[in-house]
Short mmCIF file of N, CA, C and O in Angstrom, two decimals:
data_model
loop_
_atom_site.label_atom_id
_atom_site.label_comp_id
_atom_site.label_asym_id
_atom_site.label_seq_id
_atom_site.Cartn_x
_atom_site.Cartn_y
_atom_site.Cartn_z
N UNK A 1 8.95 41.76 -5.57
CA UNK A 1 8.23 40.53 -5.31
C UNK A 1 9.14 39.35 -5.65
O UNK A 1 9.64 39.24 -6.75
N UNK A 2 9.32 38.48 -4.69
CA UNK A 2 10.18 37.32 -4.93
C UNK A 2 9.35 36.05 -5.02
O UNK A 2 8.33 35.90 -4.36
N UNK A 3 9.81 35.19 -5.87
CA UNK A 3 9.14 33.91 -6.06
C UNK A 3 10.01 32.85 -5.43
O UNK A 3 11.19 32.73 -5.75
N UNK A 4 9.45 32.09 -4.50
CA UNK A 4 10.21 31.01 -3.87
C UNK A 4 9.80 29.69 -4.51
O UNK A 4 8.63 29.42 -4.71
N UNK A 5 10.80 28.92 -4.84
CA UNK A 5 10.56 27.60 -5.41
C UNK A 5 10.70 26.56 -4.32
O UNK A 5 11.58 26.66 -3.46
N UNK A 6 9.81 25.60 -4.38
CA UNK A 6 9.91 24.50 -3.43
C UNK A 6 11.08 23.62 -3.86
O UNK A 6 11.24 23.29 -5.02
N UNK A 7 11.91 23.26 -2.91
CA UNK A 7 13.06 22.43 -3.19
C UNK A 7 12.60 21.02 -3.52
O UNK A 7 11.85 20.41 -2.76
N UNK A 8 13.05 20.50 -4.66
CA UNK A 8 12.65 19.15 -5.07
C UNK A 8 13.80 18.19 -4.78
O UNK A 8 14.96 18.49 -5.04
N UNK A 9 13.46 17.06 -4.23
CA UNK A 9 14.45 16.01 -4.01
C UNK A 9 13.74 14.67 -3.99
O UNK A 9 12.54 14.58 -3.82
N UNK A 10 14.51 13.63 -4.16
CA UNK A 10 13.98 12.27 -4.10
C UNK A 10 14.26 11.75 -2.70
O UNK A 10 15.40 11.81 -2.22
N UNK A 11 13.23 11.25 -2.05
CA UNK A 11 13.37 10.75 -0.68
C UNK A 11 14.32 9.55 -0.66
O UNK A 11 14.32 8.72 -1.56
N UNK A 12 15.11 9.47 0.39
CA UNK A 12 16.06 8.36 0.52
C UNK A 12 15.31 7.08 0.89
O UNK A 12 14.17 7.11 1.32
N UNK A 13 15.98 5.97 0.71
CA UNK A 13 15.36 4.67 0.92
C UNK A 13 14.93 4.47 2.38
O UNK A 13 13.92 3.82 2.65
N UNK A 14 15.66 5.06 3.33
CA UNK A 14 15.31 4.88 4.74
C UNK A 14 14.00 5.60 5.08
O UNK A 14 13.20 5.09 5.86
N UNK A 15 13.80 6.78 4.51
CA UNK A 15 12.54 7.49 4.73
C UNK A 15 11.38 6.72 4.13
O UNK A 15 10.31 6.61 4.73
N UNK A 16 11.59 6.17 2.95
CA UNK A 16 10.54 5.38 2.29
C UNK A 16 10.20 4.13 3.10
O UNK A 16 9.03 3.80 3.29
N UNK A 17 11.23 3.43 3.54
CA UNK A 17 10.99 2.21 4.33
C UNK A 17 10.36 2.55 5.68
O UNK A 17 9.51 1.81 6.17
N UNK A 18 10.77 3.65 6.28
CA UNK A 18 10.18 4.08 7.55
C UNK A 18 8.70 4.39 7.38
O UNK A 18 7.87 3.99 8.21
N UNK A 19 8.35 5.09 6.29
CA UNK A 19 6.95 5.40 6.03
C UNK A 19 6.16 4.12 5.77
O UNK A 19 5.03 3.96 6.26
N UNK A 20 6.76 3.19 5.03
CA UNK A 20 6.09 1.91 4.77
C UNK A 20 5.88 1.14 6.07
O UNK A 20 4.83 0.53 6.27
N UNK A 21 6.85 1.18 6.96
CA UNK A 21 6.71 0.50 8.26
C UNK A 21 5.56 1.10 9.06
O UNK A 21 4.74 0.36 9.61
N UNK A 22 5.49 2.43 9.12
CA UNK A 22 4.39 3.08 9.83
C UNK A 22 3.05 2.71 9.20
O UNK A 22 2.10 2.35 9.91
N UNK A 23 2.97 2.77 7.87
CA UNK A 23 1.73 2.42 7.18
C UNK A 23 1.35 0.95 7.42
O UNK A 23 0.19 0.61 7.61
N UNK A 24 2.35 0.08 7.43
CA UNK A 24 2.10 -1.34 7.68
C UNK A 24 1.57 -1.57 9.09
O UNK A 24 0.65 -2.37 9.30
N UNK A 25 2.13 -0.86 10.06
CA UNK A 25 1.64 -0.99 11.44
C UNK A 25 0.20 -0.50 11.54
O UNK A 25 -0.65 -1.14 12.17
N UNK A 26 -0.10 0.63 10.89
CA UNK A 26 -1.47 1.16 10.90
C UNK A 26 -2.44 0.16 10.26
O UNK A 26 -3.48 -0.16 10.83
N UNK A 27 -2.07 -0.35 9.08
CA UNK A 27 -2.95 -1.31 8.40
C UNK A 27 -3.06 -2.61 9.18
O UNK A 27 -4.12 -3.25 9.19
N UNK A 28 -1.99 -3.02 9.84
CA UNK A 28 -2.04 -4.22 10.68
C UNK A 28 -3.01 -4.06 11.83
O UNK A 28 -3.76 -4.98 12.17
N UNK A 29 -2.99 -2.88 12.45
CA UNK A 29 -3.94 -2.61 13.55
C UNK A 29 -5.38 -2.61 13.05
O UNK A 29 -6.27 -3.15 13.71
N UNK A 30 -5.60 -2.03 11.87
CA UNK A 30 -6.94 -2.04 11.28
C UNK A 30 -7.37 -3.47 11.00
O UNK A 30 -8.50 -3.88 11.31
N UNK A 31 -6.45 -4.26 10.42
CA UNK A 31 -6.76 -5.66 10.13
C UNK A 31 -7.04 -6.47 11.38
O UNK A 31 -7.96 -7.30 11.41
N UNK A 32 -6.27 -6.23 12.42
CA UNK A 32 -6.50 -6.92 13.70
C UNK A 32 -7.87 -6.58 14.26
O UNK A 32 -8.63 -7.47 14.67
N UNK A 33 -8.20 -5.31 14.25
CA UNK A 33 -9.50 -4.87 14.76
C UNK A 33 -10.65 -5.49 13.95
O UNK A 33 -11.61 -6.01 14.52
N UNK A 34 -10.53 -5.44 12.63
CA UNK A 34 -11.58 -6.04 11.79
C UNK A 34 -11.65 -7.55 12.00
O UNK A 34 -12.74 -8.13 12.00
N UNK A 35 -10.49 -8.18 12.17
CA UNK A 35 -10.46 -9.62 12.41
C UNK A 35 -11.14 -10.00 13.72
O UNK A 35 -11.83 -11.02 13.79
N UNK A 36 -10.94 -9.19 14.73
CA UNK A 36 -11.59 -9.46 16.02
C UNK A 36 -13.10 -9.28 15.93
O UNK A 36 -13.86 -10.04 16.52
N UNK A 37 -13.52 -8.28 15.19
CA UNK A 37 -14.96 -7.99 15.08
C UNK A 37 -15.66 -8.95 14.14
O UNK A 37 -16.75 -9.45 14.43
N UNK A 38 -15.04 -9.23 12.98
CA UNK A 38 -15.70 -10.02 11.93
C UNK A 38 -15.06 -11.39 11.72
O UNK A 38 -15.10 -11.93 10.61
N UNK A 39 -14.50 -11.96 12.76
CA UNK A 39 -13.78 -13.23 12.63
C UNK A 39 -14.62 -14.32 11.96
O UNK A 39 -14.17 -14.98 11.01
N UNK A 40 -15.83 -14.51 12.40
CA UNK A 40 -16.66 -15.59 11.85
C UNK A 40 -16.96 -15.36 10.37
O UNK A 40 -17.01 -16.31 9.58
N UNK A 41 -17.14 -14.11 9.99
CA UNK A 41 -17.40 -13.81 8.57
C UNK A 41 -16.18 -14.14 7.73
O UNK A 41 -16.29 -14.77 6.67
N UNK A 42 -14.99 -13.75 8.20
CA UNK A 42 -13.77 -14.01 7.44
C UNK A 42 -13.47 -15.50 7.37
O UNK A 42 -12.97 -15.98 6.36
N UNK A 43 -13.76 -16.23 8.43
CA UNK A 43 -13.54 -17.68 8.43
C UNK A 43 -14.43 -18.34 7.38
O UNK A 43 -13.99 -19.21 6.62
N UNK A 44 -15.69 -17.90 7.30
CA UNK A 44 -16.60 -18.45 6.29
C UNK A 44 -16.15 -18.10 4.87
O UNK A 44 -16.37 -18.87 3.94
N UNK A 45 -15.51 -16.95 4.71
CA UNK A 45 -15.05 -16.54 3.39
C UNK A 45 -13.83 -17.34 2.94
O UNK A 45 -13.53 -17.40 1.75
N UNK A 46 -13.12 -17.94 3.87
CA UNK A 46 -11.93 -18.71 3.52
C UNK A 46 -10.87 -17.81 2.91
O UNK A 46 -10.62 -16.70 3.38
N UNK A 47 -10.24 -18.29 1.83
CA UNK A 47 -9.20 -17.53 1.16
C UNK A 47 -9.67 -16.21 0.59
O UNK A 47 -8.88 -15.29 0.38
N UNK A 48 -10.96 -16.12 0.32
CA UNK A 48 -11.51 -14.87 -0.22
C UNK A 48 -11.49 -13.74 0.80
O UNK A 48 -11.59 -12.56 0.45
N UNK A 49 -11.33 -14.07 2.07
CA UNK A 49 -11.25 -13.05 3.10
C UNK A 49 -10.05 -12.14 2.92
O UNK A 49 -10.06 -10.97 3.32
N UNK A 50 -9.01 -12.67 2.28
CA UNK A 50 -7.82 -11.87 2.01
C UNK A 50 -8.15 -10.71 1.07
O UNK A 50 -7.51 -9.67 1.13
N UNK A 51 -9.16 -10.89 0.26
CA UNK A 51 -9.58 -9.84 -0.67
C UNK A 51 -10.02 -8.58 0.08
O UNK A 51 -9.81 -7.46 -0.39
N UNK A 52 -10.58 -8.75 1.26
CA UNK A 52 -10.99 -7.60 2.09
C UNK A 52 -9.75 -6.79 2.46
O UNK A 52 -9.72 -5.56 2.32
N UNK A 53 -8.72 -7.47 2.91
CA UNK A 53 -7.48 -6.79 3.28
C UNK A 53 -6.81 -6.11 2.11
O UNK A 53 -6.32 -4.98 2.22
N UNK A 54 -6.79 -6.77 0.97
CA UNK A 54 -6.19 -6.19 -0.24
C UNK A 54 -6.96 -4.95 -0.66
O UNK A 54 -6.36 -3.92 -1.02
N UNK A 55 -8.28 -5.00 -0.58
CA UNK A 55 -9.10 -3.84 -0.95
C UNK A 55 -8.81 -2.67 -0.01
O UNK A 55 -8.67 -1.53 -0.47
N UNK A 56 -8.71 -2.93 1.27
CA UNK A 56 -8.38 -1.86 2.24
C UNK A 56 -7.02 -1.27 1.93
O UNK A 56 -6.83 -0.05 1.93
N UNK A 57 -6.05 -2.13 1.63
CA UNK A 57 -4.70 -1.63 1.30
C UNK A 57 -4.72 -0.78 0.04
O UNK A 57 -4.09 0.28 -0.01
N UNK A 58 -5.43 -1.24 -0.98
CA UNK A 58 -5.49 -0.48 -2.23
C UNK A 58 -6.14 0.88 -2.02
O UNK A 58 -5.67 1.89 -2.56
N UNK A 59 -7.20 0.91 -1.24
CA UNK A 59 -7.86 2.19 -0.96
C UNK A 59 -6.95 3.09 -0.12
O UNK A 59 -6.84 4.30 -0.40
N UNK A 60 -6.30 2.54 0.88
CA UNK A 60 -5.42 3.33 1.75
C UNK A 60 -4.29 3.97 0.94
O UNK A 60 -4.06 5.18 1.03
N UNK A 61 -3.60 3.15 0.16
CA UNK A 61 -2.47 3.68 -0.61
C UNK A 61 -2.94 4.45 -1.85
O UNK A 61 -2.31 5.44 -2.23
N UNK A 62 -4.03 4.01 -2.46
CA UNK A 62 -4.54 4.70 -3.64
C UNK A 62 -5.02 6.10 -3.33
O UNK A 62 -4.71 7.06 -4.04
N UNK A 63 -5.76 6.25 -2.25
CA UNK A 63 -6.25 7.57 -1.86
C UNK A 63 -5.16 8.35 -1.14
O UNK A 63 -4.96 9.54 -1.37
N UNK A 64 -4.41 7.67 -0.26
CA UNK A 64 -3.37 8.34 0.52
C UNK A 64 -2.26 8.94 -0.33
O UNK A 64 -1.73 10.00 -0.03
N UNK A 65 -1.90 8.26 -1.40
CA UNK A 65 -0.82 8.75 -2.26
C UNK A 65 -1.34 9.69 -3.36
O UNK A 65 -0.57 10.10 -4.21
N UNK A 66 -2.61 10.00 -3.35
CA UNK A 66 -3.19 10.85 -4.40
C UNK A 66 -3.31 12.30 -3.95
O UNK A 66 -3.01 12.65 -2.81
N UNK A 67 -3.78 13.13 -4.86
CA UNK A 67 -3.97 14.55 -4.56
C UNK A 67 -5.00 14.76 -3.46
O UNK A 67 -4.98 15.78 -2.77
N UNK A 68 -5.89 13.79 -3.26
CA UNK A 68 -6.90 13.92 -2.20
C UNK A 68 -6.28 14.03 -0.82
O UNK A 68 -6.84 14.64 0.08
N UNK A 69 -5.11 13.41 -0.64
CA UNK A 69 -4.43 13.45 0.65
C UNK A 69 -3.09 14.16 0.53
O UNK A 69 -2.22 14.00 1.38
N UNK A 70 -2.91 14.93 -0.52
CA UNK A 70 -1.66 15.67 -0.70
C UNK A 70 -0.48 14.79 -1.04
O UNK A 70 0.67 15.18 -0.88
N UNK A 71 -0.75 13.56 -1.53
CA UNK A 71 0.33 12.64 -1.89
C UNK A 71 0.99 11.99 -0.70
O UNK A 71 2.09 11.47 -0.81
N UNK A 72 0.30 11.99 0.45
CA UNK A 72 0.91 11.46 1.66
C UNK A 72 -0.04 10.52 2.41
O UNK A 72 -1.13 10.91 2.79
N UNK A 73 0.43 9.30 2.64
CA UNK A 73 -0.25 8.42 3.59
C UNK A 73 0.15 8.91 4.98
O UNK A 73 0.98 9.81 5.12
N UNK A 74 -0.38 8.30 6.02
CA UNK A 74 -0.02 8.72 7.38
C UNK A 74 1.48 8.53 7.65
O UNK A 74 2.12 9.36 8.29
N UNK A 75 2.03 7.43 7.14
CA UNK A 75 3.46 7.19 7.31
C UNK A 75 4.31 8.23 6.59
O UNK A 75 5.33 8.69 7.12
N UNK A 76 3.91 8.60 5.41
CA UNK A 76 4.65 9.62 4.66
C UNK A 76 4.53 10.99 5.33
O UNK A 76 5.49 11.76 5.34
N UNK A 77 3.36 11.29 5.88
CA UNK A 77 3.20 12.57 6.60
C UNK A 77 4.15 12.62 7.79
O UNK A 77 4.78 13.65 8.04
N UNK A 78 4.24 11.52 8.52
CA UNK A 78 5.10 11.47 9.69
C UNK A 78 6.57 11.71 9.31
O UNK A 78 7.30 12.38 10.01
N UNK A 79 6.98 11.17 8.17
CA UNK A 79 8.37 11.30 7.73
C UNK A 79 8.58 12.45 6.74
O UNK A 79 9.67 12.60 6.19
N UNK A 80 7.52 13.22 6.50
CA UNK A 80 7.60 14.43 5.68
C UNK A 80 8.08 14.14 4.25
O UNK A 80 8.93 14.85 3.70
N UNK A 81 7.52 13.08 3.66
CA UNK A 81 7.77 12.79 2.25
C UNK A 81 6.42 12.64 1.57
O UNK A 81 5.39 12.48 2.24
N UNK A 82 6.41 12.73 0.25
CA UNK A 82 5.15 12.57 -0.48
C UNK A 82 5.40 12.04 -1.87
O UNK A 82 6.51 12.12 -2.39
N UNK A 83 4.37 11.50 -2.48
CA UNK A 83 4.43 10.98 -3.84
C UNK A 83 3.98 12.09 -4.77
O UNK A 83 2.91 12.67 -4.60
N UNK A 84 4.81 12.39 -5.77
CA UNK A 84 4.48 13.44 -6.74
C UNK A 84 4.81 12.95 -8.14
O UNK A 84 5.55 11.99 -8.33
N UNK A 85 4.25 13.65 -9.13
CA UNK A 85 4.58 13.34 -10.51
C UNK A 85 5.84 14.11 -10.92
O UNK A 85 6.47 14.77 -10.09
N UNK A 86 6.17 14.08 -12.18
CA UNK A 86 7.38 14.75 -12.66
C UNK A 86 7.34 16.26 -12.47
O UNK A 86 8.37 16.91 -12.41
N UNK A 87 6.15 16.82 -12.41
CA UNK A 87 6.00 18.26 -12.24
C UNK A 87 5.96 18.68 -10.78
O UNK A 87 5.81 19.86 -10.48
N UNK A 88 6.04 17.72 -9.86
CA UNK A 88 6.01 18.03 -8.44
C UNK A 88 4.61 18.11 -7.86
O UNK A 88 4.44 18.50 -6.71
N UNK A 89 3.61 17.72 -8.64
CA UNK A 89 2.22 17.73 -8.17
C UNK A 89 1.82 16.34 -7.68
O UNK A 89 2.28 15.34 -8.23
N UNK A 90 0.96 16.27 -6.67
CA UNK A 90 0.48 14.96 -6.23
C UNK A 90 -0.24 14.23 -7.37
O UNK A 90 -0.82 14.85 -8.26
N UNK A 91 -0.19 12.92 -7.34
CA UNK A 91 -0.82 12.10 -8.38
C UNK A 91 -2.33 12.22 -8.31
O UNK A 91 -2.90 12.39 -7.23
N UNK A 92 -2.97 12.09 -9.47
CA UNK A 92 -4.42 11.99 -9.48
C UNK A 92 -4.82 10.66 -8.86
O UNK A 92 -4.01 9.73 -8.73
N UNK A 93 -6.07 10.54 -8.48
CA UNK A 93 -6.53 9.34 -7.80
C UNK A 93 -6.35 8.09 -8.68
O UNK A 93 -5.94 7.04 -8.19
N UNK A 94 -6.63 8.21 -9.97
CA UNK A 94 -6.47 7.08 -10.87
C UNK A 94 -5.04 6.59 -10.95
O UNK A 94 -4.77 5.39 -10.87
N UNK A 95 -4.10 7.51 -11.11
CA UNK A 95 -2.68 7.13 -11.18
C UNK A 95 -2.19 6.56 -9.85
O UNK A 95 -1.42 5.61 -9.83
N UNK A 96 -2.63 7.14 -8.76
CA UNK A 96 -2.22 6.65 -7.44
C UNK A 96 -2.78 5.25 -7.20
O UNK A 96 -2.09 4.38 -6.64
N UNK A 97 -4.00 5.01 -7.62
CA UNK A 97 -4.60 3.68 -7.47
C UNK A 97 -3.89 2.66 -8.35
O UNK A 97 -3.61 1.54 -7.91
N UNK A 98 -3.56 3.05 -9.57
CA UNK A 98 -2.81 2.16 -10.46
C UNK A 98 -1.44 1.83 -9.86
O UNK A 98 -1.00 0.68 -9.89
N UNK A 99 -0.79 2.82 -9.29
CA UNK A 99 0.50 2.63 -8.64
C UNK A 99 0.35 1.64 -7.48
O UNK A 99 1.18 0.74 -7.31
N UNK A 100 -0.70 1.79 -6.70
CA UNK A 100 -0.94 0.89 -5.58
C UNK A 100 -1.19 -0.53 -6.07
O UNK A 100 -0.68 -1.50 -5.48
N UNK A 101 -1.94 -0.67 -7.15
CA UNK A 101 -2.22 -2.01 -7.71
C UNK A 101 -0.92 -2.68 -8.13
O UNK A 101 -0.67 -3.84 -7.80
N UNK A 102 -0.07 -1.96 -8.84
CA UNK A 102 1.19 -2.53 -9.33
C UNK A 102 2.09 -2.93 -8.17
O UNK A 102 2.76 -3.96 -8.23
N UNK A 103 2.10 -2.16 -7.10
CA UNK A 103 2.98 -2.46 -5.98
C UNK A 103 2.42 -3.50 -5.01
O UNK A 103 3.17 -4.24 -4.39
N UNK A 104 1.10 -3.59 -4.88
CA UNK A 104 0.49 -4.44 -3.86
C UNK A 104 0.05 -5.80 -4.37
O UNK A 104 0.22 -6.81 -3.68
N UNK A 105 -0.51 -5.87 -5.55
CA UNK A 105 -1.11 -7.11 -6.04
C UNK A 105 -0.11 -8.28 -6.08
O UNK A 105 -0.48 -9.39 -5.67
N UNK A 106 1.14 -8.12 -6.51
CA UNK A 106 2.05 -9.29 -6.48
C UNK A 106 2.21 -9.87 -5.08
O UNK A 106 2.28 -11.10 -4.92
N UNK A 107 2.28 -9.03 -4.06
CA UNK A 107 2.39 -9.52 -2.69
C UNK A 107 1.08 -10.15 -2.23
O UNK A 107 1.07 -11.14 -1.52
N UNK A 108 -0.03 -9.59 -2.65
CA UNK A 108 -1.34 -10.09 -2.24
C UNK A 108 -1.62 -11.46 -2.85
O UNK A 108 -2.29 -12.29 -2.24
N UNK A 109 -1.12 -11.71 -4.05
CA UNK A 109 -1.37 -12.99 -4.71
C UNK A 109 -0.42 -14.09 -4.25
O UNK A 109 -0.62 -15.25 -4.58
N UNK A 110 0.59 -13.74 -3.52
CA UNK A 110 1.56 -14.74 -3.06
C UNK A 110 0.86 -15.82 -2.25
O UNK A 110 0.21 -15.55 -1.25
N UNK A 111 0.97 -17.05 -2.71
CA UNK A 111 0.36 -18.17 -2.01
C UNK A 111 -1.06 -18.47 -2.43
O UNK A 111 -1.62 -19.48 -2.04
N UNK A 112 -1.67 -17.61 -3.22
CA UNK A 112 -3.03 -17.83 -3.68
C UNK A 112 -3.03 -18.72 -4.92
O UNK A 112 -2.06 -18.75 -5.67
N UNK A 113 -4.11 -19.43 -5.12
CA UNK A 113 -4.22 -20.29 -6.30
C UNK A 113 -4.42 -19.41 -7.53
O UNK A 113 -5.36 -18.65 -7.62
N UNK A 114 -3.48 -19.51 -8.45
CA UNK A 114 -3.56 -18.79 -9.71
C UNK A 114 -3.51 -19.84 -10.81
O UNK A 114 -2.59 -20.65 -10.85
N UNK A 115 -4.48 -19.84 -11.68
CA UNK A 115 -4.58 -20.83 -12.75
C UNK A 115 -4.62 -22.24 -12.20
O UNK A 115 -4.05 -23.17 -12.75
N UNK A 116 -5.28 -22.42 -11.04
CA UNK A 116 -5.48 -23.74 -10.46
C UNK A 116 -4.32 -24.25 -9.63
O UNK A 116 -4.40 -25.31 -9.04
N UNK A 117 -3.21 -23.51 -9.58
CA UNK A 117 -2.05 -23.94 -8.81
C UNK A 117 -1.68 -22.85 -7.81
O UNK A 117 -1.74 -21.67 -8.14
N UNK A 118 -1.26 -23.22 -6.60
CA UNK A 118 -0.81 -22.19 -5.65
C UNK A 118 0.42 -21.47 -6.21
O UNK A 118 1.31 -22.10 -6.75
N UNK A 119 0.42 -20.15 -6.12
CA UNK A 119 1.57 -19.39 -6.61
C UNK A 119 2.60 -19.26 -5.51
O UNK A 119 2.27 -19.23 -4.33
N UNK A 120 3.83 -19.20 -5.89
CA UNK A 120 4.92 -19.02 -4.93
C UNK A 120 5.84 -17.93 -5.47
O UNK A 120 7.00 -18.16 -5.77
N UNK A 121 5.29 -16.75 -5.60
CA UNK A 121 6.02 -15.64 -6.19
C UNK A 121 7.20 -15.25 -5.31
O UNK A 121 8.33 -15.08 -5.78
N UNK A 122 6.97 -15.06 -4.03
CA UNK A 122 8.02 -14.58 -3.14
C UNK A 122 8.73 -15.67 -2.38
O UNK A 122 9.87 -15.51 -1.99
N UNK A 123 8.08 -16.79 -2.20
CA UNK A 123 8.66 -17.85 -1.39
C UNK A 123 8.41 -19.18 -2.07
O UNK A 123 7.28 -19.61 -2.20
N UNK A 124 9.45 -19.82 -2.53
CA UNK A 124 9.31 -21.11 -3.16
C UNK A 124 9.47 -22.19 -2.10
O UNK A 124 10.34 -23.03 -2.15
N UNK A 125 8.60 -22.11 -1.09
CA UNK A 125 8.67 -23.06 0.02
C UNK A 125 7.36 -23.83 0.09
O UNK A 125 6.34 -23.42 -0.41
N UNK A 126 7.43 -24.94 0.76
CA UNK A 126 6.27 -25.81 0.85
C UNK A 126 5.99 -26.10 2.31
O UNK A 126 6.88 -26.47 3.07
N UNK A 127 4.74 -25.92 2.69
CA UNK A 127 4.34 -26.22 4.06
C UNK A 127 3.55 -27.52 4.07
O UNK A 127 2.54 -27.64 3.40
N UNK A 128 4.04 -28.50 4.77
CA UNK A 128 3.34 -29.79 4.84
C UNK A 128 2.76 -29.99 6.21
O UNK A 128 3.18 -29.59 7.19
#
């Protein structure tokens, strides 16, 4: 009886960026569809409408990168990579959601009013 070990490796940056691009296109299409359907609702929500998109992103990456989805979002499945812990197991839902929060929230807050002032985390530019 032979025991086969799964080969462990760290995905290269191009595979990761490719998966992120696929996931971004998927989420963009979802956002476009929701925007077309619920445009008036989002307009009434103003800046708070962005919270809907952030919540969808957190759920997509939190669940997609967890053991519930085998550690793979749709983009990662396409490129045959996955998120695992040190033991090679997919992350639990809590850890995957925390990972998504740490990676997504700084981008989501960019340009939003934080402590009464607009934040410019990624772009120190001014639109007049």
